[in-house]
Amino acid sequence: MCGVFGAFSASGRPVLEDVYLGLYALQHRGQESAGVSWIDHGNVHSLKGMGLVHNALDQGTLSSIPASSAIGHVRYSTFGGSLFQNAQPLAANYARGPVAIAHNGNLTNADGLMHYLENRGAIFQSTCDTETILHLMAHQAHKNPLDALMDALRRLEGAYSLAVLLEDRLVAARDPWGFRPLVLGVRDDVTYVASESCALDIVGAKLLRDVEPGEVVVIDAKGTLSLRIPMTPRKGFHCSFEYVYFARPDSVLDGRSVYQARKELGRRLALRCPCSEAELVAGMPDSGTLAALGYAEASACPFEIAVVRNRYVGRTFIQPTQRVREIGVRIKLNPNGEIFRDRDAVVVDDSIVRGTTASRVVSLIRDAGARSVHLRIASPPVRFPCYYGIDTPCSEELAAARMDLEALRREVGADSLAYLDETDLVESIGLPEEKLCTACFSGRYLEGGTCHDLEL
Ligand code: SF4
């Protein structure tokens, strides 16, 4: 996860307030830290802090800084701990000038790259895989910063959607598989790059297009230039989980509306896993709500907002420790007894990852008086870890990998439990199957994965 945002004004208009607002719209992608970087008189400057955007950054301060290009980042740690030194953007003033990088994704060859670079004298300031990009650039000091960045990119494997700030330039880069989303937008003379289109809406920008898999877009005062990451074929292997859970429903990713995809998941779930005794359909807020709407529509069963979410608590899956996750569920969701009492309910959730939320909510709904609780999951069982930027580090933590369907039903305490299958997932999203990553459901990871030749 993580969210990146960048802005470049061709006329010199200040953009840091826009970056702050963009990060605000991307808050759902990371809540552990937030930061911004800009370049002034040849030096890169950063402001960063732990926590939510409004805790980490001061809007008034940012609005008073006259930077005409800047990038920002909200973090959810998948590589390196939740520490201040890992807060992004990562920035440096190196031999060829200033550079700052904001990264969404996971580099699958980061350990090898770090080892290689440390053996050649690099001293890492963070434990983030992102820092390898800075060191790879520094090792190419005979090249100009853009060429050094292009060279660094061709050595990376795994998932990266990047906003990179160079002197007089903003660069957007997406790995050849396009795991994580990245879009371009424009408003007047300002060009934007953002993890999701909802962040363009907040600054009044128009969505131009997605950054293509393997594309590097260079934005400067003369306009935009599209380059290809050297020696990498254009592929496309977009994360299906973005549509199921991560992205905001008001975003459009790779040409597909998250809202429409999520509702279609619910409709298909109703057809594949009906529940004849249900008197109401409720969604697990917020990410199960749209699928519940689709389920209710397709099953002609009334939809109720029966589980109320405390809006001032973060998304439980994103909190970094199990204890915090458990406390988070308890204070976050409240089933409404007036709606559930003495009724048979279908409850739709987007997924079951660790199972903590599902079992807690089923138990709360029973306490609220429901006669029966039928859990319907709008995605296939998550059985495999993600190596491309999502925090599901090992199978032992995944409920569906630890037990079969019946054992999981008992574990969560539901009267029935059913999942959508992979075909319906792919068809609901509406992208070609070969262009969608479903590895955490299917175990089909990218083939290959060997390190490139590291000779610099
Ligand atoms: S493994 Fe799952 S979460 Fe990771 S990129 Fe693929 S679909 Fe997304």
XYZ file of C-alpha atoms and ligand atoms in Angstrom:
464
model
C 0.000 0.000 0.000
C 1.036 3.640 0.486
C -0.133 6.613 -1.522
C 1.940 8.959 -3.644
C 1.088 12.383 -4.989
C 3.043 14.954 -6.979
C 2.392 18.304 -8.610
C 4.326 20.436 -11.105
C 3.329 23.961 -12.087
C 4.720 25.181 -15.405
C 4.114 28.813 -14.426
C 5.743 28.662 -11.008
C 2.512 28.576 -9.016
C 2.902 27.160 -5.450
C 1.704 23.550 -5.233
C 2.411 22.315 -1.714
C -1.142 22.963 -0.561
C -2.364 20.777 -3.427
C 0.046 18.033 -2.365
C -1.285 18.251 1.186
C -4.866 17.949 -0.095
C -3.910 15.086 -2.398
C -2.415 13.177 0.508
C -5.586 13.826 2.462
C -7.589 12.074 -0.255
C -5.121 9.158 -0.203
C -5.156 8.737 3.568
C -6.874 5.339 3.250
C -3.695 4.000 1.577
C -1.481 4.591 4.594
C -1.845 5.977 8.071
C 1.537 5.405 9.664
C 3.359 8.486 8.403
C 3.054 11.303 5.901
C 5.557 13.609 4.266
C 6.277 16.057 1.476
C 9.438 17.129 -0.375
C 10.206 20.096 -2.595
C 13.293 21.653 -4.141
C 14.433 25.197 -3.460
C 17.587 26.773 -4.950
C 19.059 23.402 -5.826
C 18.422 21.773 -2.445
C 15.733 19.300 -1.536
C 13.680 19.964 1.608
C 11.248 17.658 3.379
C 8.656 17.802 6.117
C 7.565 14.451 7.545
C 5.867 13.076 10.599
C 4.247 9.971 12.041
C 0.495 9.406 11.956
C -2.286 10.828 9.828
C -1.705 13.622 7.331
C -3.139 16.320 9.591
C -1.004 15.126 12.522
C 2.203 14.758 10.519
C 2.011 17.954 8.454
C 0.926 21.523 9.093
C -1.271 22.796 6.282
C -0.571 26.464 7.095
C 3.176 25.946 6.897
C 2.929 24.105 3.579
C 0.624 26.742 2.082
C 3.198 29.443 2.834
C 6.066 27.700 0.954
C 6.280 28.918 -2.666
C 7.473 25.620 -4.220
C 6.209 25.068 -7.768
C 6.884 21.324 -7.794
C 6.595 18.869 -4.933
C 5.773 15.281 -4.060
C 4.138 13.647 -1.049
C 3.594 10.233 0.481
C 1.352 8.469 2.994
C 2.863 5.282 4.344
C 1.711 1.866 5.370
C 4.772 -0.240 6.003
C 5.342 -3.400 3.971
C 9.154 -3.326 3.933
C 10.943 -1.756 6.891
C 9.312 -0.934 10.222
C 6.874 1.799 11.095
C 9.625 4.225 12.045
C 10.236 7.906 11.452
C 13.405 7.230 9.452
C 11.300 5.145 7.031
C 8.767 7.939 6.503
C 8.760 9.088 2.885
C 9.558 10.838 0.592
C 13.188 9.751 0.865
C 15.358 12.650 -0.247
C 19.027 13.415 -0.851
C 21.278 16.082 -2.305
C 23.818 13.988 -4.203
C 26.667 14.723 -6.597
C 24.324 15.461 -9.505
C 21.708 17.442 -7.608
C 18.616 17.075 -5.444
C 16.274 14.071 -5.626
C 13.229 12.910 -3.640
C 11.282 9.682 -4.092
C 7.817 8.585 -2.969
C 7.138 4.877 -3.525
C 4.086 2.631 -3.451
C 4.893 -1.072 -3.761
C 7.507 -3.628 -2.754
C 10.782 -4.344 -4.514
C 11.143 -8.110 -4.571
C 14.905 -7.913 -5.195
C 15.525 -5.278 -2.495
C 17.564 -7.592 -0.246
C 19.914 -8.461 -3.097
C 20.237 -4.830 -4.149
C 20.924 -3.662 -0.579
C 23.548 -6.340 -0.099
C 25.187 -5.426 -3.375
C 25.190 -1.694 -2.605
C 26.441 -2.089 0.987
C 29.341 -4.179 -0.273
C 30.259 -1.211 -2.441
C 30.154 1.338 0.349
C 26.526 2.443 0.550
C 25.342 3.348 4.051
C 21.581 3.039 4.339
C 19.757 5.633 6.444
C 16.484 3.715 6.512
C 15.320 0.108 6.294
C 13.086 0.917 3.290
C 13.534 -0.858 -0.038
C 12.919 2.549 -1.644
C 16.333 3.777 -0.513
C 18.027 1.371 -2.935
C 16.782 3.615 -5.774
C 18.655 6.615 -4.329
C 21.864 4.589 -3.937
C 21.573 3.127 -7.425
C 21.295 6.675 -8.761
C 24.282 7.846 -6.694
C 26.351 5.000 -8.139
C 25.702 6.452 -11.582
C 27.052 9.936 -10.812
C 28.557 10.199 -14.293
C 25.018 10.273 -15.687
C 22.508 13.110 -15.378
C 19.827 12.442 -12.707
C 17.126 11.377 -15.180
C 19.426 8.901 -16.924
C 20.625 7.631 -13.547
C 17.001 7.141 -12.490
C 16.201 5.273 -15.712
C 19.198 3.052 -15.123
C 18.117 2.407 -11.520
C 14.572 1.502 -12.627
C 15.707 -1.214 -15.006
C 17.438 -2.938 -12.075
C 14.293 -3.091 -9.942
C 11.983 -6.082 -9.661
C 8.574 -6.221 -8.076
C 6.066 -3.453 -7.582
C 6.653 0.255 -7.776
C 4.563 3.254 -8.580
C 6.816 6.251 -8.009
C 6.625 10.012 -7.828
C 10.163 11.348 -8.165
C 11.227 14.951 -7.808
C 14.346 16.119 -9.650
C 15.499 19.680 -10.146
C 13.005 21.315 -12.558
C 11.251 17.994 -13.135
C 8.573 15.747 -11.745
C 8.775 12.098 -12.812
C 6.064 9.434 -12.578
C 7.171 5.819 -13.041
C 5.266 2.543 -12.923
C 6.784 -0.934 -12.951
C 6.379 -3.048 -16.109
C 3.562 -5.033 -14.486
C 1.608 -2.051 -13.197
C 0.813 -3.736 -9.887
C -0.029 -0.516 -8.097
C -2.126 2.203 -9.683
C -0.727 5.550 -10.854
C -2.636 8.249 -12.718
C -1.915 11.600 -14.336
C -4.121 14.658 -14.042
C -4.131 18.305 -15.041
C -5.616 21.586 -13.887
C -4.619 24.740 -15.763
C -0.812 24.772 -15.877
C -0.367 22.187 -13.107
C 0.257 18.519 -13.923
C -0.378 15.949 -11.225
C 0.578 12.379 -10.526
C -1.410 10.399 -7.960
C -1.967 6.863 -6.728
C -5.697 7.186 -7.347
C -7.968 9.483 -9.301
C -9.878 10.481 -6.128
C -6.814 12.573 -5.206
C -7.152 14.505 -8.464
C -10.780 15.289 -7.704
C -9.892 16.998 -4.428
C -7.610 19.534 -6.160
C -10.062 20.084 -9.011
C -7.854 18.336 -11.563
C -9.067 16.331 -14.542
C -7.989 12.710 -14.912
C -5.784 12.536 -18.020
C -4.872 8.842 -18.060
C -3.123 6.025 -16.213
C 0.637 5.824 -16.306
C 1.168 2.695 -18.421
C 2.981 -0.348 -17.034
C 6.690 0.191 -17.696
C 6.205 3.884 -18.520
C 8.161 6.822 -17.142
C 6.481 10.214 -17.570
C 8.758 13.238 -17.271
C 6.972 16.504 -16.539
C 8.792 19.830 -16.875
C 8.120 23.398 -17.981
C 8.126 22.308 -21.641
C 5.438 19.675 -21.186
C 5.389 15.913 -20.662
C 7.598 13.259 -22.180
C 6.813 9.530 -22.143
C 9.738 7.110 -21.837
C 9.936 3.341 -21.425
C 11.890 1.607 -18.681
C 14.818 0.143 -20.660
C 14.825 -3.542 -21.556
C 11.499 -4.336 -19.959
C 8.455 -5.433 -21.940
C 5.137 -3.700 -21.318
C 3.059 -6.253 -19.423
C 0.220 -5.351 -17.087
C -0.466 -7.384 -13.978
C -2.703 -5.089 -11.998
C -3.534 -5.860 -8.370
C -7.082 -7.229 -8.169
C -7.175 -6.488 -4.439
C -7.177 -2.770 -5.207
C -10.693 -3.237 -6.627
C -11.810 -5.523 -3.812
C -10.590 -3.488 -0.861
C -7.783 -0.966 -1.084
C -8.762 1.731 -3.520
C -11.436 4.284 -2.803
C -14.733 3.582 -4.599
C -14.678 7.025 -6.227
C -11.444 6.156 -8.048
C -11.036 4.892 -11.604
C -8.017 2.572 -11.978
C -6.734 1.373 -15.326
C -9.977 2.450 -16.889
C -12.213 0.539 -14.470
C -14.436 2.200 -11.887
C -13.779 0.757 -8.432
C -17.412 1.487 -7.530
C -18.801 -0.501 -10.456
C -16.377 -3.387 -9.898
C -17.223 -3.642 -6.200
C -20.973 -3.560 -6.811
C -20.656 -6.217 -9.513
C -18.739 -8.421 -7.074
C -21.767 -8.234 -4.783
C -24.248 -8.984 -7.565
C -22.328 -12.076 -8.612
C -21.967 -13.143 -5.007
C -25.745 -13.096 -4.657
C -26.127 -15.337 -7.711
C -23.337 -17.718 -6.730
C -24.007 -17.855 -2.974
C -27.694 -17.086 -2.365
C -29.310 -17.214 1.068
C -33.012 -17.959 0.842
C -33.823 -17.279 4.498
C -32.217 -13.807 4.602
C -34.466 -10.918 5.640
C -31.833 -8.247 5.239
C -28.436 -7.635 3.672
C -25.838 -5.627 5.569
C -22.343 -4.662 4.521
C -19.254 -4.577 6.665
C -18.421 -0.887 6.534
C -16.905 0.617 4.558
C -15.283 -1.714 2.073
C -18.098 -4.324 2.156
C -20.879 -1.772 1.680
C -20.889 -1.599 -2.110
C -20.733 -5.363 -2.509
C -23.653 -5.606 -0.046
C -25.606 -3.127 -2.167
C -24.956 -5.286 -5.235
C -25.925 -8.426 -3.304
C -29.178 -6.843 -2.109
C -30.019 -5.643 -5.607
C -29.433 -9.042 -7.222
C -31.217 -10.988 -4.488
C -34.132 -8.547 -4.085
C -33.533 -8.516 -0.348
C -33.546 -5.192 1.551
C -30.204 -3.498 2.160
C -29.760 -2.008 5.619
C -27.002 0.115 7.088
C -27.026 -2.189 10.069
C -23.375 -2.068 11.130
C -22.315 1.460 12.017
C -18.719 2.465 11.800
C -16.990 4.953 14.043
C -15.462 7.211 11.389
C -12.674 8.390 13.637
C -10.909 5.024 13.812
C -8.564 3.851 11.033
C -8.989 0.773 8.842
C -8.191 -2.215 11.066
C -6.278 -4.164 8.443
C -3.852 -1.287 8.154
C -2.912 -1.055 11.820
C 0.480 -2.630 12.317
C 0.101 -4.956 15.324
C -2.371 -7.692 16.179
C -3.239 -6.118 19.541
C -4.028 -2.764 17.948
C -6.083 -4.576 15.290
C -8.203 -6.255 17.943
C -8.788 -3.087 19.889
C -9.519 -1.341 16.608
C -12.330 -3.747 15.695
C -13.924 -3.422 19.111
C -14.125 0.328 19.043
C -14.776 0.689 15.346
C -17.933 -1.277 14.461
C -21.306 -1.293 16.171
C -24.182 -3.504 14.911
C -27.554 -1.830 15.326
C -29.803 -4.014 17.517
C -32.949 -2.234 16.247
C -32.280 -3.686 12.792
C -30.764 -7.073 13.591
C -33.035 -8.193 16.430
C -34.851 -11.489 15.612
C -33.939 -11.337 11.949
C -31.890 -13.567 9.627
C -29.100 -11.510 8.140
C -26.671 -11.783 5.259
C -23.514 -9.846 6.100
C -21.201 -9.067 3.171
C -17.524 -8.346 3.617
C -14.877 -7.721 0.983
C -12.455 -10.366 2.236
C -11.262 -12.345 5.231
C -7.558 -11.859 5.843
C -6.640 -12.741 9.418
C -10.227 -13.410 10.463
C -10.078 -11.070 13.450
C -12.664 -8.612 12.184
C -15.051 -11.269 10.864
C -15.292 -13.279 14.085
C -15.579 -10.171 16.218
C -18.337 -8.649 14.103
C -20.323 -11.894 13.801
C -20.237 -12.173 17.578
C -21.313 -8.525 17.979
C -24.187 -9.063 15.522
C -25.363 -12.090 17.495
C -25.167 -10.035 20.682
C -27.303 -7.447 18.900
C -30.049 -10.067 18.574
C -29.730 -11.508 15.058
C -31.404 -14.905 14.672
C -28.800 -16.051 12.141
C -25.723 -14.529 10.503
C -24.741 -15.657 6.991
C -21.352 -14.337 5.998
C -20.733 -13.737 2.282
C -17.291 -12.747 1.034
C -16.990 -10.725 -2.170
C -13.637 -12.222 -3.206
C -12.042 -15.698 -3.232
C -10.289 -16.967 -0.061
C -6.975 -15.167 0.583
C -4.575 -18.092 0.992
C -1.237 -16.741 -0.176
C 0.985 -13.856 0.883
C 1.526 -10.800 -1.268
C 5.060 -9.871 -2.274
C 3.994 -6.810 -4.214
C 3.291 -4.241 -1.558
C 0.473 -5.538 0.646
C 1.000 -6.511 4.271
C 0.077 -10.216 4.238
C 3.544 -11.516 5.036
C 3.039 -15.229 5.624
C 0.406 -17.912 5.108
C 0.239 -18.703 8.834
C -1.478 -15.354 9.368
C -4.098 -15.968 6.694
C -7.254 -17.544 8.070
C -8.220 -19.288 4.800
C -4.750 -20.828 4.510
C -4.899 -22.215 8.037
C -8.263 -23.981 7.778
C -10.884 -25.244 5.358
C -14.213 -23.516 4.749
C -16.137 -25.376 7.464
C -13.424 -24.815 10.069
C -13.314 -21.149 9.157
C -17.108 -20.885 9.419
C -16.902 -22.304 12.919
C -13.993 -20.039 13.771
C -15.863 -16.881 12.759
C -19.093 -18.197 14.298
C -21.326 -17.703 11.244
C -24.344 -19.879 10.385
C -23.032 -20.126 6.846
C -19.992 -18.846 5.019
C -19.442 -18.588 1.267
C -16.952 -16.940 -1.069
C -16.945 -15.629 -4.603
C -14.769 -17.575 -7.038
C -11.857 -16.351 -9.118
C -13.728 -16.258 -12.430
C -16.351 -13.951 -10.954
C -13.643 -11.786 -9.421
C -11.921 -11.295 -12.761
C -15.162 -10.757 -14.693
C -16.450 -8.253 -12.125
C -13.303 -6.161 -12.442
C -13.601 -6.329 -16.206
C -9.902 -6.386 -17.137
C -8.419 -9.283 -19.147
C -7.489 -12.189 -16.872
C -3.857 -12.193 -18.022
C -3.539 -8.549 -16.977
C -4.733 -9.070 -13.401
C -2.708 -10.273 -10.439
C -4.729 -12.700 -8.336
C -1.717 -14.306 -6.626
C -2.971 -13.925 -3.046
C -6.086 -15.906 -4.058
C -4.604 -18.323 -6.578
C -0.925 -18.638 -5.620
C -0.015 -17.813 -9.243
C 2.815 -15.332 -8.896
C 4.797 -13.739 -11.660
C 7.135 -16.136 -13.339
C 10.856 -15.448 -13.170
C 11.890 -13.034 -10.446
C 15.644 -13.457 -10.755
C 17.864 -10.443 -10.159
C 19.071 -8.482 -13.136
C 22.774 -8.238 -13.789
C 23.906 -5.765 -11.139
C 27.104 -4.549 -12.773
C 26.914 -0.770 -12.537
S -0.813 -10.822 -4.508
Fe -2.894 -10.033 -4.123
S -2.624 -8.112 -2.982
Fe -0.630 -8.649 -3.914
S -0.590 -7.570 -5.883
Fe -1.400 -9.603 -6.300
S -3.645 -9.389 -6.111
Fe -2.698 -7.601 -5.157
